[in-house]
């Protein structure tokens, strides 16, 4: 924390601008040592861009023409003095400028160290800091909105509200344990249980959003399965809104899994078009079928295609055996060519699955598929931009641990056990919630969180 740190804050590669970020007590002195002012200005004013050149005075060499800005702490991202040097977006310029900054006394920042300093200096709590990396990695508008909500502190405020209730409860328990003879309100087991249940309900309401939040953050993996030549490649092309898979009437054309990333209704989706599952003597096709089965097992959701112009065949029935315990949407494709399969017939064999009719070559059925994916993620609930969701695995685990501790406390209260034992579990729940926002978290966890960040952030 005593060091002045520096790093390239923009993505590597060619661009209009590349930024070197410096944070720490020596940020301004380092800038003054390597910067040559242009015109009459010879001082830096906080939060004002200044035009000039970066000079390596030892070599009497101009490195780049730049715009530099000095921002005085604590009202900065890291709550320290910060300098940003806007170079031309050349890797050579950035590399030379950063090397000069390091030579003048800064050290290279570790991944996420700027945000880590913002956390350690009290500008962000830990959940807000984690939201920064979620914003950077967001693949859809919705996942970005959820990250922004968390960065604004909505989750933190809710966690703080729950922790305050637990703190009030801990105070009541402690007072009743330590000062039983004083003129204070008695903590009855009935009142204790009421407080525990109320707090537990608040945590569980947060956890109810976790499944949706996690899908929005990490995306869902959807496997397209079916026997050869039922329209799997046409489906993939339809969802992608472009031709990416070869479509022919020759069975076995797709010999390997084809994976694409797309957004369906602002939900990140990893779409896997699998080779048709059938018996074959072709070694290459057989390898593709094995990869299809692996993708099938790893998928969160299955799109199962049937050829509606032909009656069910052995290959269809074999795939259905695998689908009985899976989340699945069945598409009866090629409806324009015939009605050899009925919705009722499929529903009888796969009662838990949704069945729709489609003609993918004509673009029919794509909207219904998108509706089904959206319903899978949101559970039929109205999607609200302002809604708060828990989408971080670490947060979900801590919330679950808090619920377990409160459940244990409730069971002890129902058995009328000593308040000392109940206090331990209530305190555990309080501390687990504190780990979400960084109030009661170890250095190892903090280091692990920020190790996932990129350099320069």
XYZ file of N, CA and C in Angstrom, residues 214-450:
711
model
N -27.099 -16.250 -11.642
C -25.925 -17.011 -12.063
C -25.982 -17.302 -13.562
N -27.189 -17.608 -14.080
C -27.322 -17.867 -15.516
C -27.025 -16.609 -16.329
N -27.498 -15.449 -15.828
C -27.270 -14.195 -16.542
C -25.794 -13.843 -16.538
N -25.116 -14.158 -15.444
C -23.689 -13.827 -15.332
C -22.828 -14.787 -16.134
N -23.099 -16.092 -16.006
C -22.220 -17.099 -16.597
C -22.757 -17.672 -17.899
N -24.060 -17.459 -18.163
C -24.668 -18.008 -19.361
C -25.155 -19.434 -19.157
N -25.888 -19.942 -20.128
C -26.358 -21.326 -20.063
C -25.873 -22.075 -21.307
N -25.616 -23.351 -21.112
C -25.136 -24.192 -22.217
C -26.309 -25.004 -22.747
N -26.581 -24.831 -24.029
C -27.700 -25.521 -24.676
C -27.154 -26.457 -25.744
N -27.532 -27.719 -25.662
C -27.112 -28.708 -26.663
C -28.275 -29.013 -27.595
N -27.994 -28.993 -28.892
C -28.989 -29.377 -29.897
C -28.729 -30.838 -30.236
N -29.703 -31.694 -29.966
C -29.519 -33.130 -30.206
C -30.629 -33.673 -31.094
N -30.337 -34.800 -31.691
C -31.300 -35.463 -32.559
C -30.572 -36.378 -33.511
N -31.321 -37.231 -34.178
C -30.691 -38.116 -35.153
C -30.242 -37.290 -36.359
N -29.441 -37.829 -37.234
C -28.959 -37.064 -38.389
C -30.101 -36.562 -39.271
N -29.866 -35.383 -39.859
C -30.740 -34.813 -40.877
C -32.146 -34.473 -40.378
N -32.242 -34.010 -39.105
C -33.550 -33.554 -38.610
C -33.639 -32.031 -38.573
N -32.512 -31.352 -38.877
C -32.553 -29.889 -38.931
C -31.771 -29.189 -37.843
N -30.818 -29.899 -37.232
C -30.052 -29.283 -36.137
C -29.238 -28.087 -36.636
N -28.600 -28.232 -37.777
C -27.799 -27.130 -38.318
C -28.685 -25.958 -38.728
N -29.879 -26.251 -39.240
C -30.827 -25.182 -39.594
C -31.266 -24.422 -38.349
N -31.448 -25.160 -37.245
C -31.825 -24.524 -35.986
C -30.718 -23.592 -35.508
N -29.475 -24.074 -35.552
C -28.352 -23.242 -35.111
C -28.253 -21.984 -35.955
N -28.375 -22.129 -37.257
C -28.309 -20.966 -38.134
C -29.458 -20.002 -37.860
N -30.623 -20.551 -37.549
C -31.790 -19.710 -37.261
C -31.608 -18.903 -35.986
N -31.052 -19.529 -34.950
C -30.831 -18.826 -33.689
C -29.718 -17.787 -33.820
N -28.692 -18.113 -34.625
C -27.578 -17.187 -34.826
C -27.927 -16.073 -35.791
N -29.025 -16.245 -36.522
C -29.458 -15.276 -37.542
C -28.440 -15.159 -38.684
N -27.665 -16.235 -38.870
C -26.700 -16.264 -39.967
C -26.325 -17.714 -40.243
N -25.731 -17.957 -41.409
C -25.340 -19.309 -41.787
C -23.955 -19.618 -41.237
N -23.891 -20.516 -40.261
C -22.606 -20.909 -39.677
C -22.403 -22.424 -39.758
N -23.484 -23.178 -39.921
C -23.378 -24.636 -40.016
C -23.851 -25.082 -41.389
N -23.210 -26.114 -41.934
C -23.559 -26.623 -43.259
C -24.888 -27.372 -43.187
N -25.799 -27.045 -44.117
C -27.105 -27.692 -44.163
C -27.225 -28.476 -45.463
N -27.366 -29.817 -45.368
C -27.586 -30.657 -46.548
C -28.606 -31.724 -46.173
N -29.048 -32.476 -47.155
C -29.965 -33.589 -46.890
C -29.211 -34.903 -46.735
N -27.876 -34.811 -46.553
C -27.056 -36.016 -46.397
C -26.870 -36.300 -44.912
N -27.356 -37.416 -44.385
C -27.166 -37.734 -42.972
C -25.690 -37.798 -42.612
N -25.323 -37.266 -41.440
C -23.944 -37.335 -40.960
C -23.074 -36.198 -41.442
N -23.687 -35.118 -41.994
C -22.886 -33.997 -42.482
C -22.098 -33.350 -41.346
N -22.764 -33.135 -40.196
C -22.063 -32.579 -39.035
C -21.339 -33.716 -38.331
N -20.004 -33.696 -38.378
C -19.219 -34.798 -37.833
C -18.554 -34.440 -36.521
N -18.713 -33.213 -36.070
C -18.105 -32.790 -34.812
C -19.061 -31.796 -34.160
N -18.864 -31.538 -32.883
C -19.692 -30.532 -32.227
C -19.267 -29.153 -32.706
N -20.247 -28.287 -32.972
C -20.003 -26.905 -33.376
C -20.517 -26.018 -32.249
N -19.649 -25.188 -31.668
C -20.038 -24.345 -30.538
C -20.050 -22.878 -30.950
N -21.088 -22.166 -30.539
C -21.204 -20.737 -30.805
C -21.702 -20.037 -29.547
N -21.348 -18.776 -29.399
C -21.835 -17.959 -28.293
C -22.768 -16.908 -28.868
N -23.935 -16.771 -28.270
C -24.896 -15.783 -28.734
C -25.696 -15.256 -27.556
N -26.511 -14.260 -27.821
C -27.381 -13.689 -26.798
C -28.828 -13.929 -27.209
N -29.578 -14.581 -26.325
C -31.009 -14.785 -26.553
C -31.767 -14.007 -25.488
N -32.470 -12.971 -25.907
C -33.219 -12.108 -24.978
C -32.317 -11.605 -23.846
N -31.104 -11.203 -24.191
C -30.122 -10.683 -23.231
C -29.612 -11.738 -22.260
N -29.681 -12.998 -22.660
C -29.142 -14.095 -21.852
C -27.962 -14.688 -22.626
N -26.767 -14.756 -22.014
C -25.642 -15.373 -22.716
C -25.881 -16.872 -22.901
N -25.731 -17.343 -24.101
C -26.000 -18.749 -24.413
C -24.808 -19.352 -25.141
N -24.380 -20.519 -24.668
C -23.352 -21.308 -25.348
C -24.086 -22.432 -26.073
N -24.170 -22.300 -27.375
C -24.969 -23.220 -28.184
C -24.062 -24.275 -28.799
N -24.417 -25.542 -28.605
C -23.605 -26.645 -29.131
C -24.440 -27.453 -30.114
N -24.045 -27.411 -31.375
C -24.689 -28.227 -32.414
C -23.931 -29.541 -32.475
N -24.595 -30.628 -32.126
C -23.920 -31.920 -32.027
C -24.083 -32.742 -33.296
N -23.155 -33.653 -33.479
C -23.290 -34.624 -34.567
C -24.503 -35.503 -34.287
N -25.186 -35.906 -35.331
C -26.352 -36.771 -35.150
C -25.981 -38.060 -34.440
N -26.780 -38.432 -33.434
C -26.493 -39.644 -32.663
C -27.120 -40.843 -33.365
N -26.270 -41.742 -33.868
C -26.740 -42.942 -34.565
C -25.615 -43.962 -34.587
N -25.946 -45.189 -34.955
C -24.933 -46.231 -35.136
C -24.227 -46.000 -36.470
N -22.894 -46.039 -36.461
C -22.152 -45.803 -37.690
C -20.818 -46.562 -37.635
N -20.293 -46.897 -38.799
C -18.988 -47.553 -38.878
C -17.891 -46.554 -39.236
N -18.303 -45.302 -39.551
C -17.344 -44.257 -39.911
C -16.614 -43.812 -38.638
N -15.270 -43.976 -38.605
C -14.507 -43.672 -37.395
C -14.581 -42.197 -37.026
N -14.524 -41.318 -38.036
C -14.565 -39.880 -37.769
C -15.926 -39.489 -37.216
N -16.991 -40.007 -37.851
C -18.344 -39.686 -37.380
C -18.571 -40.263 -35.986
N -18.010 -41.442 -35.725
C -18.174 -42.070 -34.409
C -17.547 -41.207 -33.314
N -16.380 -40.612 -33.617
C -15.738 -39.717 -32.646
C -16.617 -38.498 -32.385
N -17.241 -37.984 -33.435
C -18.146 -36.843 -33.278
C -19.340 -37.182 -32.423
N -19.849 -38.392 -32.567
C -21.009 -38.824 -31.778
C -20.650 -38.937 -30.306
N -19.439 -39.415 -30.017
C -18.993 -39.486 -28.619
C -18.892 -38.088 -28.007
N -18.401 -37.119 -28.791
C -18.336 -35.747 -28.301
C -19.740 -35.187 -28.115
N -20.687 -35.623 -28.952
C -22.080 -35.193 -28.818
C -22.657 -35.648 -27.481
N -22.377 -36.905 -27.120
C -22.879 -37.426 -25.851
C -22.279 -36.678 -24.663
N -20.993 -36.305 -24.793
C -20.347 -35.543 -23.727
C -20.982 -34.164 -23.590
N -21.235 -33.493 -24.731
C -21.883 -32.175 -24.707
C -23.289 -32.279 -24.144
N -23.969 -33.376 -24.461
C -25.324 -33.644 -23.966
C -25.319 -33.687 -22.435
N -24.344 -34.376 -21.856
C -24.280 -34.526 -20.404
C -23.908 -33.229 -19.693
N -23.164 -32.362 -20.364
C -22.709 -31.123 -19.732
C -23.691 -29.968 -19.897
N -24.678 -30.115 -20.770
C -25.591 -29.014 -21.085
C -26.569 -28.723 -19.941
N -26.943 -27.437 -19.826
C -27.978 -27.040 -18.864
C -29.370 -27.282 -19.421
N -29.482 -27.285 -20.742
C -30.787 -27.354 -21.394
C -30.605 -28.076 -22.722
N -31.587 -28.870 -23.103
C -31.506 -29.658 -24.333
C -32.586 -29.204 -25.312
N -32.191 -28.986 -26.564
C -33.143 -28.798 -27.657
C -33.131 -30.086 -28.479
N -34.212 -30.836 -28.391
C -34.299 -32.142 -29.051
C -35.152 -32.011 -30.297
N -34.558 -32.335 -31.447
C -35.260 -32.200 -32.726
C -35.757 -33.542 -33.240
N -36.960 -33.490 -33.778
C -37.558 -34.656 -34.435
C -37.990 -34.261 -35.839
N -37.938 -35.210 -36.747
C -38.428 -34.998 -38.105
C -39.917 -35.300 -38.121
N -40.739 -34.240 -38.178
C -42.188 -34.411 -38.106
C -42.802 -35.084 -39.310
N -42.025 -35.231 -40.386
C -42.561 -35.869 -41.592
C -42.371 -37.381 -41.571
N -41.670 -37.888 -40.513
C -41.412 -39.331 -40.409
C -41.798 -39.818 -39.018
N -42.273 -41.046 -38.965
C -42.651 -41.626 -37.680
C -41.399 -41.800 -36.811
N -41.627 -41.945 -35.514
C -40.507 -42.141 -34.589
C -39.739 -43.403 -34.949
N -38.400 -43.283 -34.915
C -37.544 -44.407 -35.239
C -36.727 -44.797 -34.012
N -36.002 -45.881 -34.132
C -35.237 -46.399 -32.988
C -34.253 -45.362 -32.447
N -33.628 -44.611 -33.343
C -32.674 -43.596 -32.908
C -33.355 -42.522 -32.063
N -34.572 -42.121 -32.467
C -35.333 -41.137 -31.689
C -35.644 -41.678 -30.297
N -36.081 -42.922 -30.237
C -36.465 -43.527 -28.957
C -35.268 -43.679 -28.025
N -34.083 -43.982 -28.600
C -32.875 -44.096 -27.776
C -32.523 -42.752 -27.125
N -32.641 -41.666 -27.899
C -32.350 -40.339 -27.351
C -33.371 -39.987 -26.268
N -34.616 -40.368 -26.471
C -35.675 -40.072 -25.490
C -35.394 -40.704 -24.132
N -34.734 -41.846 -24.153
C -34.397 -42.506 -22.897
C -33.464 -41.624 -22.062
N -32.550 -40.926 -22.752
C -31.623 -40.030 -22.048
C -32.321 -38.776 -21.541
N -33.432 -38.405 -22.173
C -34.066 -37.111 -21.897
C -35.063 -37.132 -20.750
N -35.372 -38.289 -20.226
C -36.446 -38.381 -19.235
C -36.177 -37.541 -17.994
N -34.916 -37.387 -17.590
C -34.572 -36.650 -16.369
C -33.969 -35.276 -16.678
N -34.039 -34.815 -17.926
C -33.378 -33.567 -18.299
C -34.379 -32.470 -18.646
N -33.926 -31.199 -18.459
C -34.717 -30.065 -18.923
C -34.624 -30.043 -20.439
N -35.766 -30.083 -21.082
C -35.750 -30.319 -22.521
C -36.887 -29.589 -23.217
N -36.589 -29.101 -24.420
C -37.618 -28.572 -25.321
C -37.576 -29.423 -26.580
N -38.708 -30.016 -26.928
C -38.786 -30.882 -28.107
C -39.354 -30.083 -29.271
N -38.632 -30.104 -30.400
C -39.097 -29.439 -31.618
C -39.480 -30.493 -32.650
N -40.717 -30.479 -33.029
C -41.148 -31.342 -34.141
C -40.955 -30.516 -35.412
N -39.850 -30.773 -36.094
C -39.458 -29.963 -37.249
C -40.061 -30.524 -38.540
N -39.911 -29.777 -39.624
C -40.357 -30.157 -40.980
C -41.859 -30.394 -41.030
N -42.599 -29.551 -40.290
C -44.054 -29.686 -40.283
C -44.650 -29.412 -41.661
N -43.945 -28.654 -42.486
C -44.432 -28.350 -43.831
C -44.397 -29.579 -44.733
N -43.677 -30.644 -44.298
C -43.548 -31.849 -45.127
C -44.467 -32.980 -44.675
N -45.147 -32.817 -43.552
C -46.043 -33.878 -43.091
C -46.263 -33.844 -41.597
N -47.219 -34.688 -41.128
C -47.549 -34.745 -39.702
C -47.546 -36.194 -39.228
N -46.387 -36.835 -39.364
C -46.273 -38.250 -38.974
C -46.138 -38.409 -37.462
N -45.793 -37.311 -36.745
C -45.644 -37.340 -35.284
C -46.578 -36.295 -34.692
N -47.276 -36.650 -33.622
C -48.186 -35.700 -32.974
C -47.587 -35.188 -31.664
N -48.027 -34.008 -31.253
C -47.591 -33.445 -29.971
C -48.003 -34.367 -28.826
N -49.184 -34.925 -28.912
C -49.695 -35.807 -27.856
C -48.814 -37.043 -27.695
N -48.321 -37.577 -28.812
C -47.463 -38.770 -28.778
C -46.153 -38.474 -28.034
N -45.564 -37.309 -28.314
C -44.300 -36.946 -27.652
C -44.534 -36.616 -26.180
N -45.623 -35.895 -25.899
C -45.930 -35.523 -24.511
C -46.149 -36.751 -23.647
N -46.701 -37.811 -24.239
C -46.922 -39.049 -23.481
C -45.599 -39.712 -23.125
N -44.605 -39.596 -24.018
C -43.308 -40.229 -23.764
C -42.387 -39.343 -22.917
N -42.548 -38.020 -23.065
C -41.719 -37.066 -22.299
C -42.640 -36.044 -21.635
N -43.371 -36.448 -20.612
C -44.381 -35.566 -20.007
C -43.827 -34.294 -19.387
N -42.551 -34.292 -19.011
C -41.973 -33.107 -18.360
C -41.438 -32.093 -19.367
N -41.438 -32.456 -20.638
C -40.849 -31.589 -21.661
C -41.906 -30.738 -22.352
N -41.462 -29.570 -22.812
C -42.327 -28.718 -23.625
C -42.162 -29.129 -25.085
N -43.253 -29.185 -25.832
C -43.216 -29.620 -27.227
C -43.784 -28.513 -28.112
N -43.040 -28.146 -29.155
C -43.546 -27.165 -30.115
C -43.327 -27.687 -31.530
N -44.094 -27.144 -32.454
C -43.965 -27.516 -33.864
C -43.196 -26.414 -34.592
N -42.432 -26.818 -35.602
C -41.581 -25.848 -36.297
C -41.335 -26.259 -37.735
N -40.952 -25.266 -38.523
C -40.428 -25.494 -39.867
C -39.239 -24.563 -39.991
N -38.066 -25.079 -39.591
C -36.904 -24.218 -39.405
C -36.392 -23.606 -40.703
N -36.504 -24.311 -41.799
C -36.065 -23.745 -43.070
C -36.891 -22.522 -43.441
N -38.121 -22.459 -42.946
C -38.988 -21.308 -43.202
C -38.942 -20.297 -42.057
N -38.096 -20.576 -41.048
C -37.959 -19.642 -39.933
C -39.043 -19.748 -38.891
N -39.870 -20.794 -38.953
C -40.971 -20.952 -37.990
C -40.495 -21.739 -36.768
N -40.760 -21.208 -35.581
C -40.412 -21.902 -34.343
C -39.290 -21.239 -33.566
N -38.550 -20.322 -34.197
C -37.427 -19.665 -33.518
C -37.911 -18.820 -32.337
N -38.993 -18.063 -32.527
C -39.525 -17.220 -31.445
C -39.940 -18.057 -30.253
N -40.576 -19.201 -30.520
C -41.012 -20.080 -29.427
C -39.822 -20.641 -28.652
N -38.733 -20.926 -29.365
C -37.519 -21.417 -28.699
C -36.950 -20.325 -27.796
N -36.878 -19.110 -28.292
C -36.377 -17.993 -27.487
C -37.249 -17.758 -26.266
N -38.574 -17.913 -26.428
C -39.497 -17.791 -25.283
C -39.184 -18.846 -24.222
N -38.912 -20.073 -24.682
C -38.646 -21.175 -23.751
C -37.346 -20.948 -22.984
N -36.319 -20.429 -23.669
C -35.035 -20.143 -22.998
C -35.229 -19.047 -21.958
N -35.963 -18.015 -22.323
C -36.225 -16.920 -21.386
C -37.001 -17.411 -20.168
N -37.971 -18.283 -20.407
C -38.764 -18.825 -19.308
C -37.912 -19.708 -18.395
N -36.967 -20.444 -18.989
C -36.068 -21.285 -18.197
C -35.252 -20.445 -17.218
N -34.760 -19.299 -17.692
C -33.904 -18.452 -16.862
C -34.700 -17.679 -15.828
N -35.790 -17.081 -16.251
C -36.543 -16.212 -15.348
C -37.713 -16.899 -14.656
N -37.952 -18.154 -14.990
C -39.028 -18.882 -14.325
C -40.403 -18.294 -14.556
N -40.590 -17.612 -15.685
C -41.886 -17.043 -15.989
C -42.126 -15.687 -15.360
N -41.172 -15.188 -14.565
C -41.355 -13.898 -13.908
C -41.045 -12.760 -14.867
N -41.652 -11.597 -14.606
C -41.406 -10.423 -15.430
C -39.977 -9.946 -15.209
N -39.268 -9.683 -16.287
C -37.887 -9.238 -16.197
C -37.870 -7.738 -15.924
N -37.269 -7.317 -14.831
C -37.177 -5.907 -14.491
C -35.727 -5.471 -14.515
N -35.459 -4.384 -15.192
C -34.089 -3.883 -15.294
C -33.547 -3.526 -13.917
N -34.436 -3.047 -13.027
C -33.986 -2.582 -11.720
C -33.843 -3.704 -10.701
N -34.261 -4.904 -11.065
C -34.270 -5.981 -10.078
C -32.856 -6.333 -9.635
N -32.729 -6.658 -8.340
C -31.428 -7.029 -7.787
C -31.311 -8.545 -7.793
N -30.195 -9.042 -8.279
C -29.979 -10.483 -8.341
C -28.645 -10.833 -7.722
N -28.589 -11.977 -7.065
C -27.337 -12.511 -6.556
C -26.785 -13.437 -7.627
N -25.613 -13.116 -8.167
C -25.089 -13.910 -9.287
C -23.675 -14.417 -9.059
N -23.117 -14.127 -7.888
C -21.739 -14.494 -7.595
C -21.717 -15.778 -6.764
N -20.956 -16.778 -7.207
C -20.923 -18.078 -6.530
C -20.483 -17.930 -5.073
N -19.505 -17.069 -4.835
C -19.033 -16.853 -3.456
C -20.147 -16.304 -2.582
N -20.902 -15.351 -3.108
C -22.005 -14.769 -2.345
C -23.088 -15.810 -2.064
N -23.392 -16.614 -3.076
C -24.441 -17.632 -2.925
C -24.063 -18.614 -1.820
N -22.813 -19.068 -1.824
C -22.360 -20.024 -0.797
C -22.428 -19.416 0.599
N -22.047 -18.151 0.731
C -22.080 -17.491 2.034
C -23.517 -17.297 2.522
N -24.414 -16.961 1.615
C -25.831 -16.823 1.991
C -26.397 -18.171 2.444
N -26.024 -19.228 1.736
C -26.488 -20.570 2.120
C -25.950 -20.967 3.487
N -24.690 -20.631 3.762
C -24.110 -20.929 5.073
C -24.813 -20.141 6.172
N -25.181 -18.893 5.880
C -25.899 -18.073 6.864
C -27.264 -18.678 7.172
N -27.957 -19.138 6.143
C -29.265 -19.777 6.340
C -29.118 -21.033 7.198
N -28.083 -21.830 6.930
C -27.862 -23.055 7.714
C -27.612 -22.719 9.185
N -26.802 -21.705 9.442
C -26.517 -21.324 10.832
C -27.786 -20.878 11.540
N -28.628 -20.117 10.843
C -29.876 -19.666 11.450
C -30.851 -20.826 11.655
N -30.824 -21.799 10.738
C -31.663 -23.001 10.907
C -31.233 -23.770 12.153
N -29.922 -23.898 12.340
C -29.412 -24.574 13.542
C -29.821 -23.815 14.808
N -29.733 -22.486 14.754
C -30.126 -21.667 15.905
C -31.614 -21.833 16.209
N -32.421 -21.900 15.148
C -33.870 -22.061 15.323
C -34.195 -23.401 15.971
N -33.540 -24.463 15.517
C -33.772 -25.793 16.090
C -33.388 -25.833 17.568
N -32.289 -25.180 17.928
C -31.883 -25.140 19.337
C -32.880 -24.347 20.180
N -33.403 -23.278 19.581
C -34.396 -22.489 20.311
C -35.667 -23.301 20.545
N -36.060 -24.065 19.522
C -37.262 -24.901 19.663
C -37.073 -25.984 20.723
N -35.805 -26.412 20.920
C -35.522 -27.402 21.962
C -35.241 -26.738 23.318
N -35.338 -25.377 23.316
C -35.144 -24.589 24.542
C -33.741 -24.792 25.131
N -32.757 -24.840 24.241
C -31.381 -24.964 24.715
C -30.855 -23.609 25.181
N -29.690 -23.588 25.828
C -29.143 -22.367 26.417
C -28.876 -21.310 25.353
N -29.101 -20.036 25.743
C -28.887 -18.931 24.818
C -27.435 -18.844 24.350
N -26.494 -19.315 25.182
C -25.074 -19.264 24.808
C -24.815 -20.034 23.517
N -25.469 -21.201 23.385
C -25.278 -22.028 22.183
C -25.940 -21.382 20.963
N -27.113 -20.814 21.180
C -27.841 -20.167 20.082
C -27.065 -18.951 19.582
N -26.438 -18.248 20.515
C -25.669 -17.054 20.169
C -24.545 -17.387 19.184
N -23.924 -18.533 19.344
C -22.818 -18.935 18.466
C -23.283 -19.026 17.017
N -24.427 -19.655 16.773
C -24.918 -19.822 15.399
C -25.398 -18.496 14.803
N -26.033 -17.668 15.621
C -26.467 -16.356 15.116
C -25.248 -15.518 14.730
N -24.203 -15.600 15.546
C -22.981 -14.862 15.242
C -22.322 -15.396 13.975
N -22.361 -16.721 13.769
C -21.825 -17.306 12.535
C -22.524 -16.740 11.307
N -23.855 -16.651 11.377
C -24.627 -16.098 10.259
C -24.233 -14.645 10.002
N -24.073 -13.883 11.088
C -23.672 -12.474 10.984
C -22.311 -12.350 10.291
N -21.376 -13.213 10.640
C -20.036 -13.154 10.063
C -20.012 -13.606 8.607
N -20.835 -14.614 8.261
C -20.874 -15.060 6.868
C -21.381 -13.937 5.965
N -22.378 -13.195 6.430
C -22.878 -12.062 5.648
C -21.813 -10.970 5.560
N -21.038 -10.813 6.618
C -19.956 -9.833 6.609
C -18.893 -10.153 5.577
N -18.698 -11.441 5.286
C -17.715 -11.839 4.271
C -18.128 -11.388 2.876
N -19.422 -11.250 2.629
C -19.892 -10.811 1.310
C -19.407 -9.402 1.017
N -19.494 -8.523 2.012
C -19.120 -7.124 1.786
C -17.706 -6.811 2.266
N -17.017 -7.841 2.819
C -15.626 -7.657 3.196
C -15.408 -7.190 4.615
N -16.456 -7.210 5.440
C -16.322 -6.766 6.830
C -15.604 -7.805 7.686
N -15.828 -9.072 7.403
C -15.240 -10.148 8.215
C -14.617 -11.190 7.301
N -13.671 -10.760 6.480
C -13.103 -11.665 5.479
C -11.596 -11.732 5.653
N -11.030 -12.897 5.369
C -9.588 -13.100 5.545
C -8.804 -12.520 4.368
N -7.518 -12.301 4.589
C -6.649 -11.794 3.523
C -6.587 -12.765 2.349
N -6.638 -14.064 2.633
C -6.575 -15.070 1.557
C -7.748 -14.921 0.597
N -8.939 -14.695 1.152
C -10.132 -14.526 0.309
C -10.005 -13.250 -0.509
N -9.547 -12.173 0.127
C -9.380 -10.906 -0.585
C -8.413 -11.086 -1.753
N -7.288 -11.738 -1.504
C -6.297 -11.952 -2.564
C -6.859 -12.813 -3.684
N -7.660 -13.819 -3.312
C -8.262 -14.703 -4.313
C -9.243 -13.945 -5.198
N -10.032 -13.063 -4.600
C -11.011 -12.277 -5.361
C -10.313 -11.400 -6.391
N -9.269 -10.672 -5.962
C -8.637 -9.719 -6.865
C -7.683 -10.380 -7.844
